[in-house]
Amino acid sequence: MFKNYFLVAYRNLVRHKGFSFLNIAGLALGLTACLLIGLFVYDELQFDKFLPAGERVYRIYTEQTSKETPETYSPVSPMYATTLKQEFPEVEQTARILMNPTTNLLVVGDKKIYVKDGLLVDSTFFGVFPLAFKYGSAAGALDAPTSIVLTEDVATSFFGPENPVGKEVKIDTTGFVVKGVLRNDLSKFHLKVNYLVPLAAAQLPAARMKRWGWHQFFTYARLRPGADAAQTQAKLQRYIVEQVKPTMKDEEMNDKPFLQPLRDIHLYSATFKYDLTVKGNITYVKALSFIAAFILLIAVFNFVNLATAKSMQRAKEVGIRKTIGASRQQLMLQFLSETVLLTLVSVLLATLLTALLLPALNAFTGKTMTFDLLRNPALLGILVVLTVVVGLLAGFYPALVLSSFQPVKVLKSAVVTDGIFGRVQWLRHGLIVVQFALSVFLIICAIVVFRQVSYLHNKDLGFNREQIMFFPMRGDNMSRHYETFKNELRQVPGVVSASIGYGFPGDQVAGDGIIVPTNGEQKNYGVTQLMVDYDYLNTLGLQLVAGRDFSPDLKTDKDQAFIINETAVKELGFGTPEQALGRIMKWQVWSDQNPDSLKVGKVIGVVKDFHYKSLYDKLEPAVLQIFPPAYWKVAVKLKGDNVGSSVEGVKQVWGRFNPESPIEYRFLDDNFDEMYKAEDKLKTLLWTFTGIAIFVGCLGLFGLATYAAERRKKEIGIRKVLGASVPTIVALLSKEFLLLVLVAAVIAFPAAWLAMSRWLQDFAYRIDMPLWAFGAAGLLAAVVAFLTVGYQAVRAATANPVTNLRAE
Amino acid sequence: MIKIENLEKIYRTDEVQTKALNNVSLEVAEGEFVAIMGPSGCGKSTLLNILGLLDEPDGGSFTFAGTEVAHAPERRRAALRKQHIGFVFQSFNLIDELTVAENVELPLIYLGVGAAERQAKVTRVLEKMQVMHRRNHFPQQLSGGQQQRVAVARAVVNSPRLILADEPTGNLDSSNGNEVMELLTELNEAGTTVIMVTHSEHDARYAHRVIRLLDGQVVLEHARA
Ligand SMILES: Nc1ncnc2c1ncn2[C@@H]1O[C@H](COP(=O)(O)OP(=O)(O)OP(=O)(O)O)[C@@H](O)[C@H]1O
Ligand SMILES: [Mg+2]
């Protein structure tokens, strides 16, 4: 019996190739999108799950309640770990990581490699994070201050495949002994790590380690089994209020600490500041899961829609089978096996597509996901279940409808009129509207995101970011003789100017207070501190709106002068740029020896606002001053031509000052492009989903149009016999669908407006909502819909009426 | 074999109510060949559909082989249909996606007959209907006469006790029509009851008895001239 079913199914499939293709392609595409998203979501949910007892590990983070909207900080005072360990019996172990996002030069013999993500950690680190060792063991691995633990990749790049335990690795010039090598499976660890060194190696002053105001450590605590994290958190918050705050004299204490479960860190830290973890975003994960479910639903729905439309043409077959004596159950079984067959083909195709597209997704997400059915029986099980469930789900409705046909009726006329189809029309139309609304919504989003992204990349930032080589100084020799270094850089042919300082656009900047005496009061403002030299303004091409630049000829400029930006003029209450000139400002000098010394100076100039941070952040008041102790980074402005040889020249100068370490440079504009990576990805993602949504939407519409054309075949035939022209008939058939698209647009417009307004809100600097995007999206959807429906309509309208009428 | 009494069938549409059958009583004995005639719209097809258990009457009784079936559930009607009744239609009604042999095999499949026996029966009936050489063709590749022969083959393959034919020659030329009539006569002579609707006096002559309908009522019954 099944042989007969499959035979008919197969012949139907082959006979209506285009139709079968569309139906299978639609479902396969939907399933592929679903599978890929599923893999991604699954992968995102796996972070830190591999760590034994990880469910008892928590990260301590704080909310800073001083700001209007509280901000969340990942790094906290070193005292949290100390306190938790000493005063909280339910805490089994703690571990701290110093926030230290610098790249260091690792040296083994002649091999010198810059390595990022070296962590300075408490020796208890492996007690909290029991990572697997390839060589050596966790016990005592970080006890000696000269210990270093490498990851497999780093160890291999220095020592090859051999066991390096006991060998020496230098960080710059300090020697360390390799105590262990971690296994390579750290892709699901929330921390990026290449090597670990005990905190003791940093020789941090004991007094500083006792400061509650020094927010510099990522702190983790593992609770004893059975301990209640919520209670511990409440206890810790109380402890801060009752025990710590009263002891703070000068410094303000606005910490409100929280415990974050280890396994939440990856997905739930999107808004955390100064966080160095590998971040995912639960919002995206949820949105993607939703989209996946939605795509699957739509794909199944379209599948049903097409199958039902198709079934109209099989009414006669059903009638005959029933006349011969087929029972309803037998017919349902037949149609169900047909859809299961179609689904099976789609699933196989989707599996193939997923395997083909996974490398691209891996490249896009930077993940290493695998789709190995043989090694992952669970995945295979999911696919089988998916086939059966989708097949049954998709086949059930058409089977129900078809098997309910009355043979007397369907055999009487070749075409079925209304009946049950009429009753579910609102559902049919409703779903088409939803699909098109989604398409229109996505088209608008794609356009808006595209516009904003190009705005981000191209906006005039108020300074000249082209052809600026950018690198940190390295080695004592270079830092100590930075002036000679700068002079020699300037001699290189092709170099326009060079500036050394701390606080370049696109790089780290420091925030600090500035004191402004106003009406006898000492007002303290939070500002950005840019530590600059005499060449900063001209190297970056900043414009002065009042006053003058720092000058090396005026002795007082070094210790008694500030330049501020326009925003500072406003925020510090100076009135106009001209009025700001000459105003006194005081700054608490960065100095370990003399923490109380004040630098007092006058405002000598005001620069036009420039964007030293990403366009996410609103411009802050900025204070520029000469402060050589903080000098660290170098910006070298090159001429437009012969960049290659200019870079060579800079490298040679570098070599004269530091032959030990190779130079590691980038261009300033790359820093900026990198800031918007997430947006670039969002853009790609949106285009893809928009494409899928439109395709899937068209499929649904196509199914509906086929159905309508089929249903009205006879009517059309008669109209033509009576003299109706092709265009009239096309219009007759298309009208209703264009109306659906119109309704879809009406739903999509406000939704897209809302979503995109909110998205744009995140950017301090953004485009105006492009209204034309709405028109364009609506028009595009209408055109696509018209082409889809029009195809069916034209086909129906140009068909020979005699064939349709003779079908009786 | 068939006994109907006071059969009524009313079609209700939004505005009109058509009495397609009005108090029809009729008896057909096992082995009879009956022709039903009457002007268009008089209710011939309606009657045949009820006799074939494809449709339900609105009133009256219908006994088929001794049991009351007027309002039998669909499951039982399907079972009776596949076991005892074969249909032949004016428009052949073959399944386009199946070959000649597969079309003919279908009733046997629904009856749950084994594969070997199905093969044998299909071959036998196709040979008898002289379409054996076309067994692997699809219906659309056949002439009207051939299609109707296949339809007859399909109707008789499970040796039903009753064959219902609704204008079986309506779409055929006279020589093809005669062939089909010969086939029906042969089957009848072999013991099968045949009830046939026709507009053709010529065809009606093959029957033992003619029943004439007018406006849903039996107006005349007479034996073959
Ligand atoms: N589905 C239906 N709905 C409403 N009325 C119907 C329906 N089917 C048949 N009728 C009506 O019932 C009456 C009998 O129809 P039936 O098809 O039995 O006629 P017939 O004798 O077979 O005619 P013909 O020789 O033209 O085939 C007709 O008046 C017809 O209009
Ligand atoms: Mg009729």
JSON list of N, CA and C in Angstrom, two decimals, chain A residues 315 408-417 714 807-808:
[
{"chain": "A", "resi": 315, "resn": "ALA", "atom": "N", "xyz": [-8.40, 16.83, -6.30]},
{"chain": "A", "resi": 315, "resn": "ALA", "atom": "CA", "xyz": [-9.72, 16.50, -5.80]},
{"chain": "A", "resi": 315, "resn": "ALA", "atom": "C", "xyz": [-10.28, 15.29, -6.56]},
{"chain": "A", "resi": 408, "resn": "VAL", "atom": "N", "xyz": [-19.05, 12.61, -4.81]},
{"chain": "A", "resi": 408, "resn": "VAL", "atom": "CA", "xyz": [-20.10, 13.02, -5.72]},
{"chain": "A", "resi": 408, "resn": "VAL", "atom": "C", "xyz": [-19.84, 14.43, -6.22]},
{"chain": "A", "resi": 409, "resn": "LYS", "atom": "N", "xyz": [-19.38, 15.27, -5.31]},
{"chain": "A", "resi": 409, "resn": "LYS", "atom": "CA", "xyz": [-19.17, 16.67, -5.68]},
{"chain": "A", "resi": 409, "resn": "LYS", "atom": "C", "xyz": [-17.94, 16.85, -6.52]},
{"chain": "A", "resi": 410, "resn": "VAL", "atom": "N", "xyz": [-16.82, 16.25, -6.07]},
{"chain": "A", "resi": 410, "resn": "VAL", "atom": "CA", "xyz": [-15.58, 16.54, -6.79]},
{"chain": "A", "resi": 410, "resn": "VAL", "atom": "C", "xyz": [-15.55, 15.88, -8.15]},
{"chain": "A", "resi": 411, "resn": "LEU", "atom": "N", "xyz": [-16.28, 14.78, -8.30]},
{"chain": "A", "resi": 411, "resn": "LEU", "atom": "CA", "xyz": [-16.25, 14.14, -9.61]},
{"chain": "A", "resi": 411, "resn": "LEU", "atom": "C", "xyz": [-17.14, 14.86, -10.60]},
{"chain": "A", "resi": 412, "resn": "LYS", "atom": "N", "xyz": [-18.06, 15.60, -10.06]},
{"chain": "A", "resi": 412, "resn": "LYS", "atom": "CA", "xyz": [-18.99, 16.30, -10.90]},
{"chain": "A", "resi": 412, "resn": "LYS", "atom": "C", "xyz": [-18.29, 17.44, -11.65]},
{"chain": "A", "resi": 413, "resn": "SER", "atom": "N", "xyz": [-17.48, 18.21, -10.95]},
{"chain": "A", "resi": 413, "resn": "SER", "atom": "CA", "xyz": [-16.72, 19.25, -11.64]},
{"chain": "A", "resi": 413, "resn": "SER", "atom": "C", "xyz": [-15.25, 19.03, -11.32]},
{"chain": "A", "resi": 414, "resn": "ALA", "atom": "N", "xyz": [-14.41, 19.36, -12.26]},
{"chain": "A", "resi": 414, "resn": "ALA", "atom": "CA", "xyz": [-12.99, 19.08, -12.08]},
{"chain": "A", "resi": 414, "resn": "ALA", "atom": "C", "xyz": [-12.38, 20.00, -11.04]},
{"chain": "A", "resi": 415, "resn": "VAL", "atom": "N", "xyz": [-13.03, 21.11, -10.78]},
{"chain": "A", "resi": 415, "resn": "VAL", "atom": "CA", "xyz": [-12.45, 22.06, -9.85]},
{"chain": "A", "resi": 415, "resn": "VAL", "atom": "C", "xyz": [-13.34, 22.17, -8.63]},
{"chain": "A", "resi": 416, "resn": "VAL", "atom": "N", "xyz": [-12.70, 22.21, -7.49]},
{"chain": "A", "resi": 416, "resn": "VAL", "atom": "CA", "xyz": [-13.47, 22.30, -6.26]},
{"chain": "A", "resi": 416, "resn": "VAL", "atom": "C", "xyz": [-13.74, 23.76, -5.97]},
{"chain": "A", "resi": 417, "resn": "THR", "atom": "N", "xyz": [-14.96, 24.04, -5.60]},
{"chain": "A", "resi": 417, "resn": "THR", "atom": "CA", "xyz": [-15.23, 25.41, -5.21]},
{"chain": "A", "resi": 417, "resn": "THR", "atom": "C", "xyz": [-15.35, 25.46, -3.70]},
{"chain": "A", "resi": 714, "resn": "LYS", "atom": "N", "xyz": [-12.11, 28.22, -13.82]},
{"chain": "A", "resi": 714, "resn": "LYS", "atom": "CA", "xyz": [-13.30, 28.14, -14.65]},
{"chain": "A", "resi": 714, "resn": "LYS", "atom": "C", "xyz": [-13.88, 29.54, -14.88]},
{"chain": "A", "resi": 807, "resn": "ALA", "atom": "N", "xyz": [-12.72, 20.69, -18.87]},
{"chain": "A", "resi": 807, "resn": "ALA", "atom": "CA", "xyz": [-12.29, 19.79, -17.80]},
{"chain": "A", "resi": 807, "resn": "ALA", "atom": "C", "xyz": [-13.44, 19.04, -17.17]},
{"chain": "A", "resi": 808, "resn": "GLU", "atom": "N", "xyz": [-14.65, 19.55, -17.35]},
{"chain": "A", "resi": 808, "resn": "GLU", "atom": "CA", "xyz": [-15.85, 18.88, -16.79]},
{"chain": "A", "resi": 808, "resn": "GLU", "atom": "C", "xyz": [-15.91, 17.41, -17.17]}
]
